[in-house]
Coordinates of N, CA, C and O in Angstrom, one line a residue:
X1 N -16.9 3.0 16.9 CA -15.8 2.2 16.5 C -14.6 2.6 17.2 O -14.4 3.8 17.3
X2 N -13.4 1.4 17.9 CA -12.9 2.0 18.5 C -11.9 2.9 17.6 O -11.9 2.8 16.4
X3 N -10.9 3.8 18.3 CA -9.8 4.4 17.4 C -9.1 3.4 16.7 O -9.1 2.2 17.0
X4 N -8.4 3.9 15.5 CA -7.2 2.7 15.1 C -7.6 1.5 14.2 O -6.8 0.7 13.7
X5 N -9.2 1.2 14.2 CA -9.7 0.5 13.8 C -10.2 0.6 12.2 O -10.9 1.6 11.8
X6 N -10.0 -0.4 11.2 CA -10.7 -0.1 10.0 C -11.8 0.4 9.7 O -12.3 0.7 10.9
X7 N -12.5 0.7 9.1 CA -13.8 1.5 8.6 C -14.0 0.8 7.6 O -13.0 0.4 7.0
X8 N -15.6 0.4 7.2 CA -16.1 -0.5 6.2 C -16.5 0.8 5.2 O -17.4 0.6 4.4
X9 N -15.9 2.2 5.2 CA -16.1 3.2 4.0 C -14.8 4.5 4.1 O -14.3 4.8 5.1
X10 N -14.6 4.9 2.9 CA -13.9 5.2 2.8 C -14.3 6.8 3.0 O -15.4 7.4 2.9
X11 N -13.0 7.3 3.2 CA -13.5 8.7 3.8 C -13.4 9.6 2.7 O -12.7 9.6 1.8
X12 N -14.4 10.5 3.1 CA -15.3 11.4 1.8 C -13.8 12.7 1.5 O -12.8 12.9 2.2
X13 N -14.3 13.3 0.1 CA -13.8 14.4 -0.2 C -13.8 15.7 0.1 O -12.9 16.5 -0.1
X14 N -15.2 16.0 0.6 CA -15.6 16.7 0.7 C -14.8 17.8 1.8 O -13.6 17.5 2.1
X15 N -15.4 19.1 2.5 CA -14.8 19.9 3.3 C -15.0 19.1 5.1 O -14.2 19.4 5.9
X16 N -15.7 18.3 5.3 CA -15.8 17.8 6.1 C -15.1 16.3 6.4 O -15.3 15.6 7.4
X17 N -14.2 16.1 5.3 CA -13.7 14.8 4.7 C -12.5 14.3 5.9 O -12.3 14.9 6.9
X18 N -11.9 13.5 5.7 CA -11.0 13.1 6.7 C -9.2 13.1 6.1 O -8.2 12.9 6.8
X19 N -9.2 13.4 4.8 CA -8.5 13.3 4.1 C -7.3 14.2 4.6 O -7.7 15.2 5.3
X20 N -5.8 14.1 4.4 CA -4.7 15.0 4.8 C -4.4 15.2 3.8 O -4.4 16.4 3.7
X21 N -4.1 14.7 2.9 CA -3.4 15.3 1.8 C -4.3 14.7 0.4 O -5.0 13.7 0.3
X22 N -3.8 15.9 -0.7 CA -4.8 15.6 -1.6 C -4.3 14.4 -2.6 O -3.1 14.2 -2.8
X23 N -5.4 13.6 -3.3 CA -5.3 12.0 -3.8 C -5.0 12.7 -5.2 O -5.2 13.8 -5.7
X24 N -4.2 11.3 -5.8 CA -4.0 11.5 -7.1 C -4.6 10.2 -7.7 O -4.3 9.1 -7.3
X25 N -5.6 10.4 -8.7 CA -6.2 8.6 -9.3 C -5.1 8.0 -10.5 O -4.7 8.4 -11.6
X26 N -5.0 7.2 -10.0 CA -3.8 7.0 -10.6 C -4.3 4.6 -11.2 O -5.0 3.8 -10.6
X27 N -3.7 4.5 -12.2 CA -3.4 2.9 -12.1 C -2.4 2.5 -12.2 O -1.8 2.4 -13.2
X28 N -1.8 1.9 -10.7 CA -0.2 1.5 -11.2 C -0.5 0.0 -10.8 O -1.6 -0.6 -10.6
X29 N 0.7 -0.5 -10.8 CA 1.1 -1.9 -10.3 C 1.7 -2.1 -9.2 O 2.7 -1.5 -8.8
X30 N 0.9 -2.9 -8.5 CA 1.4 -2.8 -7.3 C 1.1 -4.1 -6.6 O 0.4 -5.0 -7.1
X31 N 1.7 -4.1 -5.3 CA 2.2 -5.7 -4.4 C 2.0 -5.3 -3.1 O 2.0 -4.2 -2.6
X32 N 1.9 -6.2 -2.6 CA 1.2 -5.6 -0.8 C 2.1 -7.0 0.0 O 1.6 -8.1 -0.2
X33 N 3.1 -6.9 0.7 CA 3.3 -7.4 1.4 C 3.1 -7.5 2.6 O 3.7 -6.6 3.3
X34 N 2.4 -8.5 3.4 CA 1.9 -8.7 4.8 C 2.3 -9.9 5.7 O 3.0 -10.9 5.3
X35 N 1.6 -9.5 7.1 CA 1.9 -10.0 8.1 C 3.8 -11.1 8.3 O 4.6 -11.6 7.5
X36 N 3.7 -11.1 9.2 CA 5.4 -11.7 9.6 C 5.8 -12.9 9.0 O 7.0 -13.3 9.1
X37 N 4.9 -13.7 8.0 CA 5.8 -14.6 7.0 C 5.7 -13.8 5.8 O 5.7 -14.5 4.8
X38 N 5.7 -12.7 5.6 CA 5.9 -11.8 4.1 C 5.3 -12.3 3.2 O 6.0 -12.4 2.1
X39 N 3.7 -13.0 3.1 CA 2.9 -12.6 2.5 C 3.2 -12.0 1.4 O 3.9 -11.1 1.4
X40 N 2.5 -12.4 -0.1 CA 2.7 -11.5 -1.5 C 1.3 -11.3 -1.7 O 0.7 -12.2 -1.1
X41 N 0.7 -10.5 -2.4 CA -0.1 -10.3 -3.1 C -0.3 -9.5 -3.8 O -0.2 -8.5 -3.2
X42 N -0.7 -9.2 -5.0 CA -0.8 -8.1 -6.1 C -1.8 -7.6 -6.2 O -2.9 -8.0 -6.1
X43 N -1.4 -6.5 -6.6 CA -2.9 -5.5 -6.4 C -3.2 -4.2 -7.6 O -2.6 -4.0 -8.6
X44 N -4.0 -3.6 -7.3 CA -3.9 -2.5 -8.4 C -4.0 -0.9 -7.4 O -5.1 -0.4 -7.0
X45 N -3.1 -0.4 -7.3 CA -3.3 1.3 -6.9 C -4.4 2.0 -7.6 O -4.2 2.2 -8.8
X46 N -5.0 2.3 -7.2 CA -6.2 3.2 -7.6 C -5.9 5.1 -7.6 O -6.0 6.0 -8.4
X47 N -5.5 4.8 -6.6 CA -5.0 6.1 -6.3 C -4.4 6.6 -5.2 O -5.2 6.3 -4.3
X48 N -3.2 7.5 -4.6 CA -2.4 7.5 -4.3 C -2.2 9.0 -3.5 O -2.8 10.0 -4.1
X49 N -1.6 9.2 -2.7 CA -1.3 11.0 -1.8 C -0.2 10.6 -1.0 O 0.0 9.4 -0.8
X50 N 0.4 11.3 -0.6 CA 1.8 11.2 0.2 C 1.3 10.8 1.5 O 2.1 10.6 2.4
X51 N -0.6 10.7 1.8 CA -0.5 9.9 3.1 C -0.8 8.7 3.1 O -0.8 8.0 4.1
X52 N -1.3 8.2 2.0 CA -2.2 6.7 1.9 C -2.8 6.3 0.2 O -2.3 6.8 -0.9
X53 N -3.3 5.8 0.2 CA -3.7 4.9 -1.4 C -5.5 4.2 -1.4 O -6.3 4.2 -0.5
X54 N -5.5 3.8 -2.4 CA -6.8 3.0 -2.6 C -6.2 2.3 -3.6 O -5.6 2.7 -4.6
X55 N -6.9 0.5 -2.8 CA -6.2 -0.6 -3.3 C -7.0 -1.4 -3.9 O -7.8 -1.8 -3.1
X56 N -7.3 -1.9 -5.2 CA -8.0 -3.0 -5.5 C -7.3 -4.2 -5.2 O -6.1 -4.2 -5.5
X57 N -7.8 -5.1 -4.7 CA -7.0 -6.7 -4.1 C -7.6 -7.6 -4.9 O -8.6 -7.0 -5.5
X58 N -7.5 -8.7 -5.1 CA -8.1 -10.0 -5.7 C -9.3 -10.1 -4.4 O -9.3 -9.7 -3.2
X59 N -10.4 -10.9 -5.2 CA -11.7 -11.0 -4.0 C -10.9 -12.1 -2.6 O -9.9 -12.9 -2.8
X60 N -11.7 -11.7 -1.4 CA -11.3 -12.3 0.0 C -9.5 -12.6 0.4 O -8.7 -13.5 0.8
X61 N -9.6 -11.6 0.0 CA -7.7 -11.4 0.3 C -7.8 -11.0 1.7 O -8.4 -9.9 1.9
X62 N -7.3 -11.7 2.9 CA -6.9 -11.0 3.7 C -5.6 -10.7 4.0 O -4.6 -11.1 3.4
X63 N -5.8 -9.6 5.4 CA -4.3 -9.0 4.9 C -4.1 -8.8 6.1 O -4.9 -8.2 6.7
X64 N -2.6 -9.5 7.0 CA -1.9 -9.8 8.3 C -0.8 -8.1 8.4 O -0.4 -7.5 7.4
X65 N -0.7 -7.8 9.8 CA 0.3 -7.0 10.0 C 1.9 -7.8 9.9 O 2.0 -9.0 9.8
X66 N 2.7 -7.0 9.9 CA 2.8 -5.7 9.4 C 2.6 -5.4 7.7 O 2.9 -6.3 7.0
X67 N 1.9 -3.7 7.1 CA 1.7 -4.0 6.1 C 2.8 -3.5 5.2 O 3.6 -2.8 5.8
X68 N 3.2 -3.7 3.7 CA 3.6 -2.7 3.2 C 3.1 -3.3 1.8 O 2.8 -4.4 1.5
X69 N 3.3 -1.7 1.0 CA 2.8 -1.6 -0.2 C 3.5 -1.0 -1.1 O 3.5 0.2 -1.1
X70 N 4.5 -1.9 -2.2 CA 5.0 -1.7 -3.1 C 4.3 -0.7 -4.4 O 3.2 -1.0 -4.8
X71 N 5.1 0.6 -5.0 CA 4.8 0.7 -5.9 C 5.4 0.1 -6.9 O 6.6 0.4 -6.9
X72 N 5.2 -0.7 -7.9 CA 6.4 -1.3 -8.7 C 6.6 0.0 -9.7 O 7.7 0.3 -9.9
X73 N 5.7 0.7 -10.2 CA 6.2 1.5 -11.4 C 7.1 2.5 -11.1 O 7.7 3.0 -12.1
X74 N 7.4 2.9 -10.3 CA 8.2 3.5 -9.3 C 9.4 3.9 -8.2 O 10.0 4.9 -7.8
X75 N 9.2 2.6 -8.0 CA 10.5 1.8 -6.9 C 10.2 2.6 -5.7 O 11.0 3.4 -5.2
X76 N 9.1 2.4 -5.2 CA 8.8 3.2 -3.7 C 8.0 2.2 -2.9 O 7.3 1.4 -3.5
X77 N 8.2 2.1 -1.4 CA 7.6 1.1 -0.8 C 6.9 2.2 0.3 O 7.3 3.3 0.6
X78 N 5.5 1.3 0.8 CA 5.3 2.0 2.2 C 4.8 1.4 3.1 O 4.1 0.5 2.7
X79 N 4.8 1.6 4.4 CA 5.1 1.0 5.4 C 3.8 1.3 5.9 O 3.8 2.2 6.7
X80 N 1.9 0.7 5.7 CA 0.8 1.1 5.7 C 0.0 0.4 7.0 O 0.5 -0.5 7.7
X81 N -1.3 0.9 7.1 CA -2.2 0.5 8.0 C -3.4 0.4 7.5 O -3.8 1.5 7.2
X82 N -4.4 -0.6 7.2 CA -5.7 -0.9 7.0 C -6.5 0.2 7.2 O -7.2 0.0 8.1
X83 N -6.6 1.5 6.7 CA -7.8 2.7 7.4 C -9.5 2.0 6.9 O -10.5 2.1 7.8
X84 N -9.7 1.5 6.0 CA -11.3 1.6 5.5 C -11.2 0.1 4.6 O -10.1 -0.1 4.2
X85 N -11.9 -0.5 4.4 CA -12.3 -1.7 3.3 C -13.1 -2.0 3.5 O -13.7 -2.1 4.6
X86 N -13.7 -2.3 1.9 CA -15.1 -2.4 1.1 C -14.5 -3.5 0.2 O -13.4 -3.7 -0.4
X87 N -15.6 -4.2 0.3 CA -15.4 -5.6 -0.7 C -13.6 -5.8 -1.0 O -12.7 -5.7 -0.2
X88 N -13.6 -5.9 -2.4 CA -12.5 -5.7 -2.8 C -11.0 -4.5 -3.0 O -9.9 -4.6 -3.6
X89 N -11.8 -3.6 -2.2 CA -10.8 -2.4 -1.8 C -10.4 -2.1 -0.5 O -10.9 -2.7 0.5
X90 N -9.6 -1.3 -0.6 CA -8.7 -1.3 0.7 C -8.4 0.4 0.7 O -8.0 1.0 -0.3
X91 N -8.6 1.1 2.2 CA -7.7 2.4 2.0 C -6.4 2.3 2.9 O -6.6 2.2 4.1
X92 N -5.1 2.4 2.4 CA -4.0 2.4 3.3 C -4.0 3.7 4.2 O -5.0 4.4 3.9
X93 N -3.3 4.3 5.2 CA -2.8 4.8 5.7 C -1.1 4.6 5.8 O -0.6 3.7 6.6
X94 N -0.2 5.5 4.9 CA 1.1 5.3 5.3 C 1.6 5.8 6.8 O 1.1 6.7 7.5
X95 N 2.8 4.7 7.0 CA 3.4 5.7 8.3 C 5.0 5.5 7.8 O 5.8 5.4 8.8
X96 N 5.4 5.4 7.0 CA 6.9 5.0 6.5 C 7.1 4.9 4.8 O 6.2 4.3 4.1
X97 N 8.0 5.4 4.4 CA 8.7 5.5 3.1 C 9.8 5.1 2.9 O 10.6 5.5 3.7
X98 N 10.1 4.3 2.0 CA 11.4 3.8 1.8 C 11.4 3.6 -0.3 O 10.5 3.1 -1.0
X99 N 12.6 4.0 -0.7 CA 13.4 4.3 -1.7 C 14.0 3.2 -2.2 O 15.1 3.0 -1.6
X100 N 13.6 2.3 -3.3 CA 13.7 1.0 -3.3 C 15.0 1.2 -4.6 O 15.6 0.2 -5.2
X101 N 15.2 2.4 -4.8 CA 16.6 2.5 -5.7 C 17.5 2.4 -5.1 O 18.5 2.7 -5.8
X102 N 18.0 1.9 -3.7 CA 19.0 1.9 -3.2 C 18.5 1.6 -1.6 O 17.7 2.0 -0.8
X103 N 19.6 0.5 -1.5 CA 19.4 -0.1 -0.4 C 19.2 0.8 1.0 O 19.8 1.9 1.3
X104 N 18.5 0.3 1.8 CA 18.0 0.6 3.0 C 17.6 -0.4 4.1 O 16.5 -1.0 4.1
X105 N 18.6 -0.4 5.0 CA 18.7 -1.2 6.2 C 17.7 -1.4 6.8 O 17.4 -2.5 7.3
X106 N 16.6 0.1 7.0 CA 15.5 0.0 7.7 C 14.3 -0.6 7.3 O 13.2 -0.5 7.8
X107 N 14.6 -1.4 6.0 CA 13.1 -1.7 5.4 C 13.5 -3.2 4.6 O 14.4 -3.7 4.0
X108 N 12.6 -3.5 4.8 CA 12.8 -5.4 5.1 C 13.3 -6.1 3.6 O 12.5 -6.0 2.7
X109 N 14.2 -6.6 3.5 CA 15.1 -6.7 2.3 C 14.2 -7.7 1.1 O 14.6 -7.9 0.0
X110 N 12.6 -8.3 2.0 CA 11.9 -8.8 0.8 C 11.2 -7.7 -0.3 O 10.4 -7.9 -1.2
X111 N 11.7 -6.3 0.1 CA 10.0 -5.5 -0.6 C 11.5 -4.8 -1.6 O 11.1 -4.3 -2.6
X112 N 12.6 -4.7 -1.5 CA 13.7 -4.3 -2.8 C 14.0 -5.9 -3.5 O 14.4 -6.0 -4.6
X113 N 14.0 -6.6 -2.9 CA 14.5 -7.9 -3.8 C 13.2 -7.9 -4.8 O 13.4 -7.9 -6.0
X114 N 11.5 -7.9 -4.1 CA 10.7 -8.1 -5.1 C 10.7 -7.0 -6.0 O 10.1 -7.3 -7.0
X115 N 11.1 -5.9 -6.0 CA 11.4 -4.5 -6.8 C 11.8 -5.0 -8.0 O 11.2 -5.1 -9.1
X116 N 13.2 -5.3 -7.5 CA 14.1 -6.3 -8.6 C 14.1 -6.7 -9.3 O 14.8 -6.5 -10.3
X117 N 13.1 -7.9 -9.1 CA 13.2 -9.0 -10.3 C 11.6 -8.4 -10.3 O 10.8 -9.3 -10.1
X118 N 10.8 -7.1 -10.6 CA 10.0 -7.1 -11.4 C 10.6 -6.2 -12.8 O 10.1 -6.1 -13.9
X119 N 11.8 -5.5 -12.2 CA 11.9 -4.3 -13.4 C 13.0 -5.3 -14.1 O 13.4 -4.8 -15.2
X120 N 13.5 -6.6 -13.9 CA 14.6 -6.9 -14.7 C 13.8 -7.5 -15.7 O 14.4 -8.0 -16.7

């Protein structure tokens, strides 16, 4: 498989595992916005590490660059990459963080507007 490319499994726990940082299982609420017409879709966080996530999506969701993935419970967005998907799951890879309590120029003004009107 070349580099950079998804994987149809998700990478193991174990000591030989691929993982960087350790996962937290977690169920939050969460929104995946994609590819260049900003795309919505909602989803369920599974679980979560300061480098990536595991995503339940609605069945045959596909999903356009660029990614990002709202936490709503939260107010945190991240700026992700498709690493592994299996049916209805998805493993992100983050490469960006953005703080949805306060505006930030660097991060596309649809992923704090939808912040917004979910906590109001």
């Amino acid at each position: 498989m070349p580099d950079g490319a998804p994987s149809d499994d998700p990478p193991s726990d174990g000591a030989g595992g691929q993982r960087r940082s350790q996962r937290r299982r977690v169920l939050l609420s969460g929104k995946l916005v994609h590819s260049p017409s900003e795309l919505t879709v909602d989803c369920a966080i599974q679980d979560i590490s300061a480098a990536g996530a595991r995503v339940r999506l609605p069945p045959d969701t596909l999903l356009g660059e660029p990614i990002f993935l709202i936490n709503m419970s939260h107010g945190l967005a991240f700026r992700a990459r498709v690493a592994w998907r299996k049916e209805n799951r998805a493993g992100l890879e983050f490469t960006r963080y953005f703080d949805l309590h306060k505006a930030d120029e660097a991060a596309p003004r649809v992923l704090r507007r939808l912040w917004l009107e979910h906590i109001r």
